mmCIF file as gemmi writes it, N, C-alpha and C atoms, coordinates in Angstrom:
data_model
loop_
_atom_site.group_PDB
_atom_site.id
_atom_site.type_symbol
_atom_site.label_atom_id
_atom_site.label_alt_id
_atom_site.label_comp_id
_atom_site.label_asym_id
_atom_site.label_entity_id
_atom_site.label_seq_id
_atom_site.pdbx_PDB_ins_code
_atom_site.Cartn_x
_atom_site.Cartn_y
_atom_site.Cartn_z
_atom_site.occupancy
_atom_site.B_iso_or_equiv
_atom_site.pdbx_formal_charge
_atom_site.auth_seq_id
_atom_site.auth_asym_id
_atom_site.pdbx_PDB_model_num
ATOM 1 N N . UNK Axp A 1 ? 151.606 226.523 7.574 1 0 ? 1 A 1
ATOM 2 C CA . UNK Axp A 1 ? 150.374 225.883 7.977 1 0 ? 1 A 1
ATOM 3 C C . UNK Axp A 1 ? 150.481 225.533 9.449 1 0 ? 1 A 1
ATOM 4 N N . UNK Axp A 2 ? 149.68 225.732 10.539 1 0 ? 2 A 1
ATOM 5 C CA . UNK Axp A 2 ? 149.486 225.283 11.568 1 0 ? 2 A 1
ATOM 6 C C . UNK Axp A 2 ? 148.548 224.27 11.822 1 0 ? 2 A 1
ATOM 7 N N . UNK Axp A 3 ? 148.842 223.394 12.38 1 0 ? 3 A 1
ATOM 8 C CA . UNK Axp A 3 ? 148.2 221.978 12.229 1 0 ? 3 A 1
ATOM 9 C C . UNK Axp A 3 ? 148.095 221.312 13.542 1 0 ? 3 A 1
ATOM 10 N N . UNK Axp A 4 ? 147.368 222.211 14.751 1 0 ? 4 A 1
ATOM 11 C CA . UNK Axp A 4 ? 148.453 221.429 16.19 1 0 ? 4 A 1
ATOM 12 C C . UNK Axp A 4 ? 147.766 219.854 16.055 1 0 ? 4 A 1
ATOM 13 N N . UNK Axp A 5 ? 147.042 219.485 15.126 1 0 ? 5 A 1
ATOM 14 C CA . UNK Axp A 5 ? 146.25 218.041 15.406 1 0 ? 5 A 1
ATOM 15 C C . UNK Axp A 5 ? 147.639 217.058 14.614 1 0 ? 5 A 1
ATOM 16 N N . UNK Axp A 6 ? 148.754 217.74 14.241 1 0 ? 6 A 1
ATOM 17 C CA . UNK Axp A 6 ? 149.827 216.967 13.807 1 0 ? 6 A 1
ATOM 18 C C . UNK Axp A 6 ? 150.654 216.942 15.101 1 0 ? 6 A 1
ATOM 19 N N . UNK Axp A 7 ? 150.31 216.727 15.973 1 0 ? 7 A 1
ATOM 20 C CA . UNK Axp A 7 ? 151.362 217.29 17.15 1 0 ? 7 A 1
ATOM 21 C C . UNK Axp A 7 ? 152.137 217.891 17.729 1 0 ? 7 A 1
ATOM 22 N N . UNK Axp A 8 ? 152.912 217.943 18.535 1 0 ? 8 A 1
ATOM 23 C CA . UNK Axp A 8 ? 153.884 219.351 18.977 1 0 ? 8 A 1
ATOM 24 C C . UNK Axp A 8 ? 155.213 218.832 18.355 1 0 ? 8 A 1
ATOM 25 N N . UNK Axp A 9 ? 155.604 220.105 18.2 1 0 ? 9 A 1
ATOM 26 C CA . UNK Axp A 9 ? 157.355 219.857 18.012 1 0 ? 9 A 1
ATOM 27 C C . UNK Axp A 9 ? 157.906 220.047 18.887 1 0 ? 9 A 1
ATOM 28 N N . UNK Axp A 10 ? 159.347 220.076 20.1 1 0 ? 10 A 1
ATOM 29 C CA . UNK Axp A 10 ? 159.742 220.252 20.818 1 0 ? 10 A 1
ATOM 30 C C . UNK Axp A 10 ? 161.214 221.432 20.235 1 0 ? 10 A 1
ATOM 31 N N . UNK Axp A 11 ? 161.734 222.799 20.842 1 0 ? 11 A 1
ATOM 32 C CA . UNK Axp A 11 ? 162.153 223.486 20.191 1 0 ? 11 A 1
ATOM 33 C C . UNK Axp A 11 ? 163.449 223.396 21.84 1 0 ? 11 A 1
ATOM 34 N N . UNK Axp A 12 ? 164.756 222.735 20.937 1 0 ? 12 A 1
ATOM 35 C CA . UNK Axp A 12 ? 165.717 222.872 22.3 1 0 ? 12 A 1
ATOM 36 C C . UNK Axp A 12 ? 166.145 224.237 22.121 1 0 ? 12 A 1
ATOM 37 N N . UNK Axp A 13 ? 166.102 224.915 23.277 1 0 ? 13 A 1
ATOM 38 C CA . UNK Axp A 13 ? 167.37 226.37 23.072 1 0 ? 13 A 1
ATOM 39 C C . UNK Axp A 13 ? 167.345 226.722 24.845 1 0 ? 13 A 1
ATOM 40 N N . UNK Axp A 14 ? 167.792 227.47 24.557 1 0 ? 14 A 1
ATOM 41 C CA . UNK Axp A 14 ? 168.323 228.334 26.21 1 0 ? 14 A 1
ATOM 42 C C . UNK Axp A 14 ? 167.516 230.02 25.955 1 0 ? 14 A 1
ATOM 43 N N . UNK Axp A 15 ? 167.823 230.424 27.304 1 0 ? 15 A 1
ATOM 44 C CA . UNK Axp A 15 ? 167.648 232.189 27.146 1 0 ? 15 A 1
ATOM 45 C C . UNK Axp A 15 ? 169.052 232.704 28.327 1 0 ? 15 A 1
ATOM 46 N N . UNK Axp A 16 ? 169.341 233.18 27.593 1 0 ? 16 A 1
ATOM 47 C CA . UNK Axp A 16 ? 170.365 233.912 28.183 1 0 ? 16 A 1
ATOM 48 C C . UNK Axp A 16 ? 170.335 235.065 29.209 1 0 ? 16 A 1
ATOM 49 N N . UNK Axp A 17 ? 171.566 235.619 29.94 1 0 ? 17 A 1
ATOM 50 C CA . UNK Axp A 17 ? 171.406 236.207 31.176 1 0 ? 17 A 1
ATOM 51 C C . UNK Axp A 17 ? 170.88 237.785 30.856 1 0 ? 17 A 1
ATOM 52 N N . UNK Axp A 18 ? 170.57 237.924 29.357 1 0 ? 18 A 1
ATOM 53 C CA . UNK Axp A 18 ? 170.47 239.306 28.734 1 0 ? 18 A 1
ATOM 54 C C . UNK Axp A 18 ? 168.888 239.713 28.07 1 0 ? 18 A 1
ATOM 55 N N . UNK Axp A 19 ? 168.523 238.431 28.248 1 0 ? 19 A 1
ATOM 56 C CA . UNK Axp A 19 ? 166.712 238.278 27.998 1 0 ? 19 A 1
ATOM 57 C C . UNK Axp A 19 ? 166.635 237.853 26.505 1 0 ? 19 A 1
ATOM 58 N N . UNK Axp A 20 ? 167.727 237.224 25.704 1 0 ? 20 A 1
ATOM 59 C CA . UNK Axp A 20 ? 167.796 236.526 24.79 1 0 ? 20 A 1
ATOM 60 C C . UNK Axp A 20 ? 167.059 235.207 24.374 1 0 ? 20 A 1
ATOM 61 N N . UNK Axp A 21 ? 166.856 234.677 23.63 1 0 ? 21 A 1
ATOM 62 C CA . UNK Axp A 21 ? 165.889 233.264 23.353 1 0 ? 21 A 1
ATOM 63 C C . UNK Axp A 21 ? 166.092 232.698 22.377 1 0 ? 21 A 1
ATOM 64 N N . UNK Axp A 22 ? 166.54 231.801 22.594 1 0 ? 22 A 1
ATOM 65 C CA . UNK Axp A 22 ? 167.483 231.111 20.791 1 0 ? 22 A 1
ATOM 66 C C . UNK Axp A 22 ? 166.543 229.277 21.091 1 0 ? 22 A 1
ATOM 67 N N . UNK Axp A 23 ? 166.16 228.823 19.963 1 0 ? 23 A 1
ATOM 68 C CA . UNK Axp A 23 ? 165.806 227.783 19.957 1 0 ? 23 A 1
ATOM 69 C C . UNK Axp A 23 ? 166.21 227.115 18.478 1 0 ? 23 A 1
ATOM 70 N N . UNK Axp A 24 ? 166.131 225.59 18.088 1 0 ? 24 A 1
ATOM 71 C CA . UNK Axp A 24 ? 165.739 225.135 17.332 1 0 ? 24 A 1
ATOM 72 C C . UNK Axp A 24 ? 165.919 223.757 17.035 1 0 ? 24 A 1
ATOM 73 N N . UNK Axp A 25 ? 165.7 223.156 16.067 1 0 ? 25 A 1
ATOM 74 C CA . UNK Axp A 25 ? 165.298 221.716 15.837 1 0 ? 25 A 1
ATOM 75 C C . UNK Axp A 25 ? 165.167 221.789 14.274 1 0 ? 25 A 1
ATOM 76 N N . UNK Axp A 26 ? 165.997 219.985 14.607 1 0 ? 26 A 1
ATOM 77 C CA . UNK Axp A 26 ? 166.213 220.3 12.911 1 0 ? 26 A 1
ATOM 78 C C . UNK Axp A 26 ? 165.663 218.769 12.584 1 0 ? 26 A 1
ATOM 79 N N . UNK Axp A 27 ? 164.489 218.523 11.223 1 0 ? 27 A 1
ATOM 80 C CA . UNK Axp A 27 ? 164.059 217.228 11.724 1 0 ? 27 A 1
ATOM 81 C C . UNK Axp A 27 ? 164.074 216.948 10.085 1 0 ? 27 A 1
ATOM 82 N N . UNK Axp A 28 ? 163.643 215.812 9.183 1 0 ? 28 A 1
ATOM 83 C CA . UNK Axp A 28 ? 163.925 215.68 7.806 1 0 ? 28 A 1
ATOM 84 C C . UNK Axp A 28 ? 162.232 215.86 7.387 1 0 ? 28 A 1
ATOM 85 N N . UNK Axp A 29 ? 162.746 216.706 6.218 1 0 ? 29 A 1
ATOM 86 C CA . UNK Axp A 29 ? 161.645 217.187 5.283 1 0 ? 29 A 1
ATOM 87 C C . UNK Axp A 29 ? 160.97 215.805 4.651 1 0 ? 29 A 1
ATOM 88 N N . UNK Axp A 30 ? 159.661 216.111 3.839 1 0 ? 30 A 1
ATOM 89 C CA . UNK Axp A 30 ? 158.951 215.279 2.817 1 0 ? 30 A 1
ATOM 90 C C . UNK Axp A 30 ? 160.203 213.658 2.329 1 0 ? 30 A 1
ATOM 91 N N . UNK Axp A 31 ? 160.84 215.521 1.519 1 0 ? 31 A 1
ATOM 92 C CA . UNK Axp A 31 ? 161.99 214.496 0.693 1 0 ? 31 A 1
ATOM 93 C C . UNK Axp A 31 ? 163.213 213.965 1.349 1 0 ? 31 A 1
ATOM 94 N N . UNK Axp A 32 ? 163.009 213.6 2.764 1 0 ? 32 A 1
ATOM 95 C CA . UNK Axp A 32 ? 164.44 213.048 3.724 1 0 ? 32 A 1
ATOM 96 C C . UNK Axp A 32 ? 165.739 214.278 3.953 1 0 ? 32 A 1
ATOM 97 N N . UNK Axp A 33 ? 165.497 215.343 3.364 1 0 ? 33 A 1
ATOM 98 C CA . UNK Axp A 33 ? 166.376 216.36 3.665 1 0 ? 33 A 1
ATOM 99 C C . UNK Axp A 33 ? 165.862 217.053 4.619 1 0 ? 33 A 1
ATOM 100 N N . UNK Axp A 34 ? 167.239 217.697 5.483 1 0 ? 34 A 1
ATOM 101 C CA . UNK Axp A 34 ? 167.519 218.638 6.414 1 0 ? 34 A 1
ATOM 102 C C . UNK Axp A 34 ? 165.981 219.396 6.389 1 0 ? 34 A 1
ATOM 103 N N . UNK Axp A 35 ? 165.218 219.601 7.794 1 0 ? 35 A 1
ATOM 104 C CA . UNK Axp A 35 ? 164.356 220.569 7.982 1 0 ? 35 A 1
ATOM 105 C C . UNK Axp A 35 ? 164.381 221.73 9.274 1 0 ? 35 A 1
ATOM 106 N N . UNK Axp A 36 ? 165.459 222.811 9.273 1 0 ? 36 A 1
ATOM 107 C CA . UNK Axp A 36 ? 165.232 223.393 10.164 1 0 ? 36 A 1
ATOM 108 C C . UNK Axp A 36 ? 164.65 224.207 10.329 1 0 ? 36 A 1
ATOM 109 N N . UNK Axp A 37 ? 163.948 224.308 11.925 1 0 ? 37 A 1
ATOM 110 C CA . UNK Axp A 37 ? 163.626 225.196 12.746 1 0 ? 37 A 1
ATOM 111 C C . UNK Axp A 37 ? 163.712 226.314 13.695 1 0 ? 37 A 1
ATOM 112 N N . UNK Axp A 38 ? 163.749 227.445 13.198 1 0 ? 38 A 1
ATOM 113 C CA . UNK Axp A 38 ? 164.687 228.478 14.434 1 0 ? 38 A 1
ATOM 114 C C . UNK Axp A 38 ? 164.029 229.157 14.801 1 0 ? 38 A 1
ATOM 115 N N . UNK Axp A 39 ? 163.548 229.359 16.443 1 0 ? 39 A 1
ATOM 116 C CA . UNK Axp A 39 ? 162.948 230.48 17.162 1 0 ? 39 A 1
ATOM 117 C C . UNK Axp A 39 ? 164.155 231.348 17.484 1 0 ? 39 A 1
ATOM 118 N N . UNK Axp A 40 ? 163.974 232.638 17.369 1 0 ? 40 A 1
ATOM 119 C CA . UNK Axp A 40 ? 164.628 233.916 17.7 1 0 ? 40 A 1
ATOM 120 C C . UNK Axp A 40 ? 163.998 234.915 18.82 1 0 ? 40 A 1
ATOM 121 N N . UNK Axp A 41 ? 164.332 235.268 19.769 1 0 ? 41 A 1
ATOM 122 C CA . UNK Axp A 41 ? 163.461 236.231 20.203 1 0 ? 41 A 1
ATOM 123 C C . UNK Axp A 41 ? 164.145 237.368 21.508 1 0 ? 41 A 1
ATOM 124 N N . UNK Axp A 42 ? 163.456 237.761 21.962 1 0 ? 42 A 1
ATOM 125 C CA . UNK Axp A 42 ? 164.198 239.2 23.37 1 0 ? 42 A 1
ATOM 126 C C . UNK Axp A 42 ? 162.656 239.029 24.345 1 0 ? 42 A 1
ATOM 127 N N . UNK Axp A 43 ? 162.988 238.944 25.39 1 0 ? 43 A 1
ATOM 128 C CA . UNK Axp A 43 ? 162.144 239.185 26.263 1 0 ? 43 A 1
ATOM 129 C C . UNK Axp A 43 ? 161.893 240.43 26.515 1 0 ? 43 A 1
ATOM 130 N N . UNK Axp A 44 ? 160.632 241.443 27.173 1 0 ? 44 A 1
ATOM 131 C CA . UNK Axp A 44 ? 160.764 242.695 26.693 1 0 ? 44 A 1
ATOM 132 C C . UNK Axp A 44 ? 159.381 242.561 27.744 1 0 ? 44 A 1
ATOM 133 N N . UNK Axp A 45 ? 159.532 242.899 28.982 1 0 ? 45 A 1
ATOM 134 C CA . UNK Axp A 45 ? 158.759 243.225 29.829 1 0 ? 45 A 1
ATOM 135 C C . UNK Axp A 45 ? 158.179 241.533 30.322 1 0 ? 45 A 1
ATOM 136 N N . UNK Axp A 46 ? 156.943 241.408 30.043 1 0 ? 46 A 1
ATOM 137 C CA . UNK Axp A 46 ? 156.042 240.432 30.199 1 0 ? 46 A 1
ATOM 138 C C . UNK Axp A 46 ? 155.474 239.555 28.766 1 0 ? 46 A 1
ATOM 139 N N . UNK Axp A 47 ? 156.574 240.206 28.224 1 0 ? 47 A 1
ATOM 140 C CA . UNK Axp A 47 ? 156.384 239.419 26.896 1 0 ? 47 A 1
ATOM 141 C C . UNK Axp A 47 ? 157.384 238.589 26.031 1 0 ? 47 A 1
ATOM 142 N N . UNK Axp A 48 ? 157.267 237.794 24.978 1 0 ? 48 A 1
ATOM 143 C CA . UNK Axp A 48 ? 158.589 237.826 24.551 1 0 ? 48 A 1
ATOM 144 C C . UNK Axp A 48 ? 158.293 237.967 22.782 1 0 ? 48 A 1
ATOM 145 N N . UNK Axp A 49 ? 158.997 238.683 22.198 1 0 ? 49 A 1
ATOM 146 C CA . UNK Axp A 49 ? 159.071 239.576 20.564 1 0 ? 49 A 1
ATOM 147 C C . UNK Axp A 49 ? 160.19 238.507 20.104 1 0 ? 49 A 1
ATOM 148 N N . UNK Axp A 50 ? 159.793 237.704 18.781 1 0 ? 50 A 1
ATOM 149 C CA . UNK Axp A 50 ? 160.713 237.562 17.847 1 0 ? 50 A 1
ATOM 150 C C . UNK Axp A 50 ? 159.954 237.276 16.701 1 0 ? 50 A 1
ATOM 151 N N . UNK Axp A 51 ? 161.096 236.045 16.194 1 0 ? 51 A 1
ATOM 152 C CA . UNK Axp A 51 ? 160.88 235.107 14.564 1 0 ? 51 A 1
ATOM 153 C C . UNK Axp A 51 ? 160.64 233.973 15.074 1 0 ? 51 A 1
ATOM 154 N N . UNK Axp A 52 ? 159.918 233.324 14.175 1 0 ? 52 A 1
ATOM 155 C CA . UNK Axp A 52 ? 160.076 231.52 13.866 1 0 ? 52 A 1
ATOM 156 C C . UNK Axp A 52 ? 160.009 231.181 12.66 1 0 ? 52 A 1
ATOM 157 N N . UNK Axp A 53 ? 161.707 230.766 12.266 1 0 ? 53 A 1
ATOM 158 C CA . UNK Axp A 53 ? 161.659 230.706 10.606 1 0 ? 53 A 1
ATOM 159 C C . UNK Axp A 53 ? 162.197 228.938 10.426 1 0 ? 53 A 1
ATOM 160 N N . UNK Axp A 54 ? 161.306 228.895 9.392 1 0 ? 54 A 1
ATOM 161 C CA . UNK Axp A 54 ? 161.309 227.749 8.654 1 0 ? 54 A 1
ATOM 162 C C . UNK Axp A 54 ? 161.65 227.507 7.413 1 0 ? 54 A 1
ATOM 163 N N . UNK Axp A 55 ? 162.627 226.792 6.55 1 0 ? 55 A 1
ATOM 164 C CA . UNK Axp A 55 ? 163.192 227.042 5.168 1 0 ? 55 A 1
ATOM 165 C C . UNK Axp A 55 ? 161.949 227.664 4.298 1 0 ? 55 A 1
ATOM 166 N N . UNK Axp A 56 ? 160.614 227.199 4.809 1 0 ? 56 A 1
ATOM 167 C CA . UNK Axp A 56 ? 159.255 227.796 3.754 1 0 ? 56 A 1
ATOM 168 C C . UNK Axp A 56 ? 159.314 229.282 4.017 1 0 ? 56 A 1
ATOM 169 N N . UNK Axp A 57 ? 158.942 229.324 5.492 1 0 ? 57 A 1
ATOM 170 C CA . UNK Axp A 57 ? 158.543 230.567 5.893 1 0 ? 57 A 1
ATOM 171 C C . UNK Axp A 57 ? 158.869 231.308 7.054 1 0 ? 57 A 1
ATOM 172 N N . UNK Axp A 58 ? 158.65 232.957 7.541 1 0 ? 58 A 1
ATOM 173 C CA . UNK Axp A 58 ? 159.204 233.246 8.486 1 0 ? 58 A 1
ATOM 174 C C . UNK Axp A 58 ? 157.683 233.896 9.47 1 0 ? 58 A 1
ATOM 175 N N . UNK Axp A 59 ? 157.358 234.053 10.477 1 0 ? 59 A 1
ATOM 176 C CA . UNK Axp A 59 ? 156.576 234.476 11.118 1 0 ? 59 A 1
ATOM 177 C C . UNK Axp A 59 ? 157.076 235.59 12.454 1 0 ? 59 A 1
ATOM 178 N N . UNK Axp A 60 ? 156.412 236.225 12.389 1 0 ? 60 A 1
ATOM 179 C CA . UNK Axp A 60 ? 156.572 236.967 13.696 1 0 ? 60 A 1
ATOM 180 C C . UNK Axp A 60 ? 155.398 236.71 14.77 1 0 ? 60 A 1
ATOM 181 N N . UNK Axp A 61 ? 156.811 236.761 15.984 1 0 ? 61 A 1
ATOM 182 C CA . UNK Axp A 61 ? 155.73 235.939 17.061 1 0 ? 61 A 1
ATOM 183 C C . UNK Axp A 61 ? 155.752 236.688 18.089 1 0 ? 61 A 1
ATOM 184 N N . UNK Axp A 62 ? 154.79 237.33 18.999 1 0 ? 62 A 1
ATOM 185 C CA . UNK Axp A 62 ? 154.504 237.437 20.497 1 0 ? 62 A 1
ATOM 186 C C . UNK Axp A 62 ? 154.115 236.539 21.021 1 0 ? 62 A 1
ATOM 187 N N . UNK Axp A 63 ? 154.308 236.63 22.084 1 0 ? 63 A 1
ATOM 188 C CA . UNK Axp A 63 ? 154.181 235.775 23.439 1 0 ? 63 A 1
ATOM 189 C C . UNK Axp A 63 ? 153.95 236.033 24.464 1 0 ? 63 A 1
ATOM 190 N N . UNK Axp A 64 ? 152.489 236.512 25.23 1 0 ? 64 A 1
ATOM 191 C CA . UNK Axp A 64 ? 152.268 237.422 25.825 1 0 ? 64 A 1
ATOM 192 C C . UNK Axp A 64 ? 152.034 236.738 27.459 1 0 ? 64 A 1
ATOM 193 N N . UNK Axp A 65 ? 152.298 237.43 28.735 1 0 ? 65 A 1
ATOM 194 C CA . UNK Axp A 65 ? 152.007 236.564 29.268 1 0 ? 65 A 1
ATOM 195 C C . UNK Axp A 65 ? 151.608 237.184 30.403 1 0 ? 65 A 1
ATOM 196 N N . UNK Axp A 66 ? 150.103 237.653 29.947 1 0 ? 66 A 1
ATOM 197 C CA . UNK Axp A 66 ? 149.01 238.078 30.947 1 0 ? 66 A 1
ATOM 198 C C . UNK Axp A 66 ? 148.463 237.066 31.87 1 0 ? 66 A 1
């Protein structure tokens, strides 16, 4: 579910010297357990191609940047 009227999440990671993109954040679920967050991705011209997976679900993401 996307909800941005629940606010932003903040996603710590780095990108590496190889056009790599690692993020994530780990915050507690409903039930007080572990909730992580992992962006994955490759930069790839003017864009950047990965995942954003969540214990629910996984998405594929562009990021385009015309």
């Amino acid at each position: 579910m996307f909800a941005p009227q629940d606010g932003v999440l903040v996603l710590d990671g780095q990108i590496s010297g190889n056009g790599d993109v690692s993020a994530s954040l780990e915050v507690r679920g409903m039930n007080h357990a572990p909730y992580r967050l992992v962006f994955s991705a490759r930069i790839q011209e003017n864009r950047i191609v990965g995942t954003y997976v969540t214990p629910r679900c996984r998405y594929n993401v562009t990021l385009d940047g015309r």
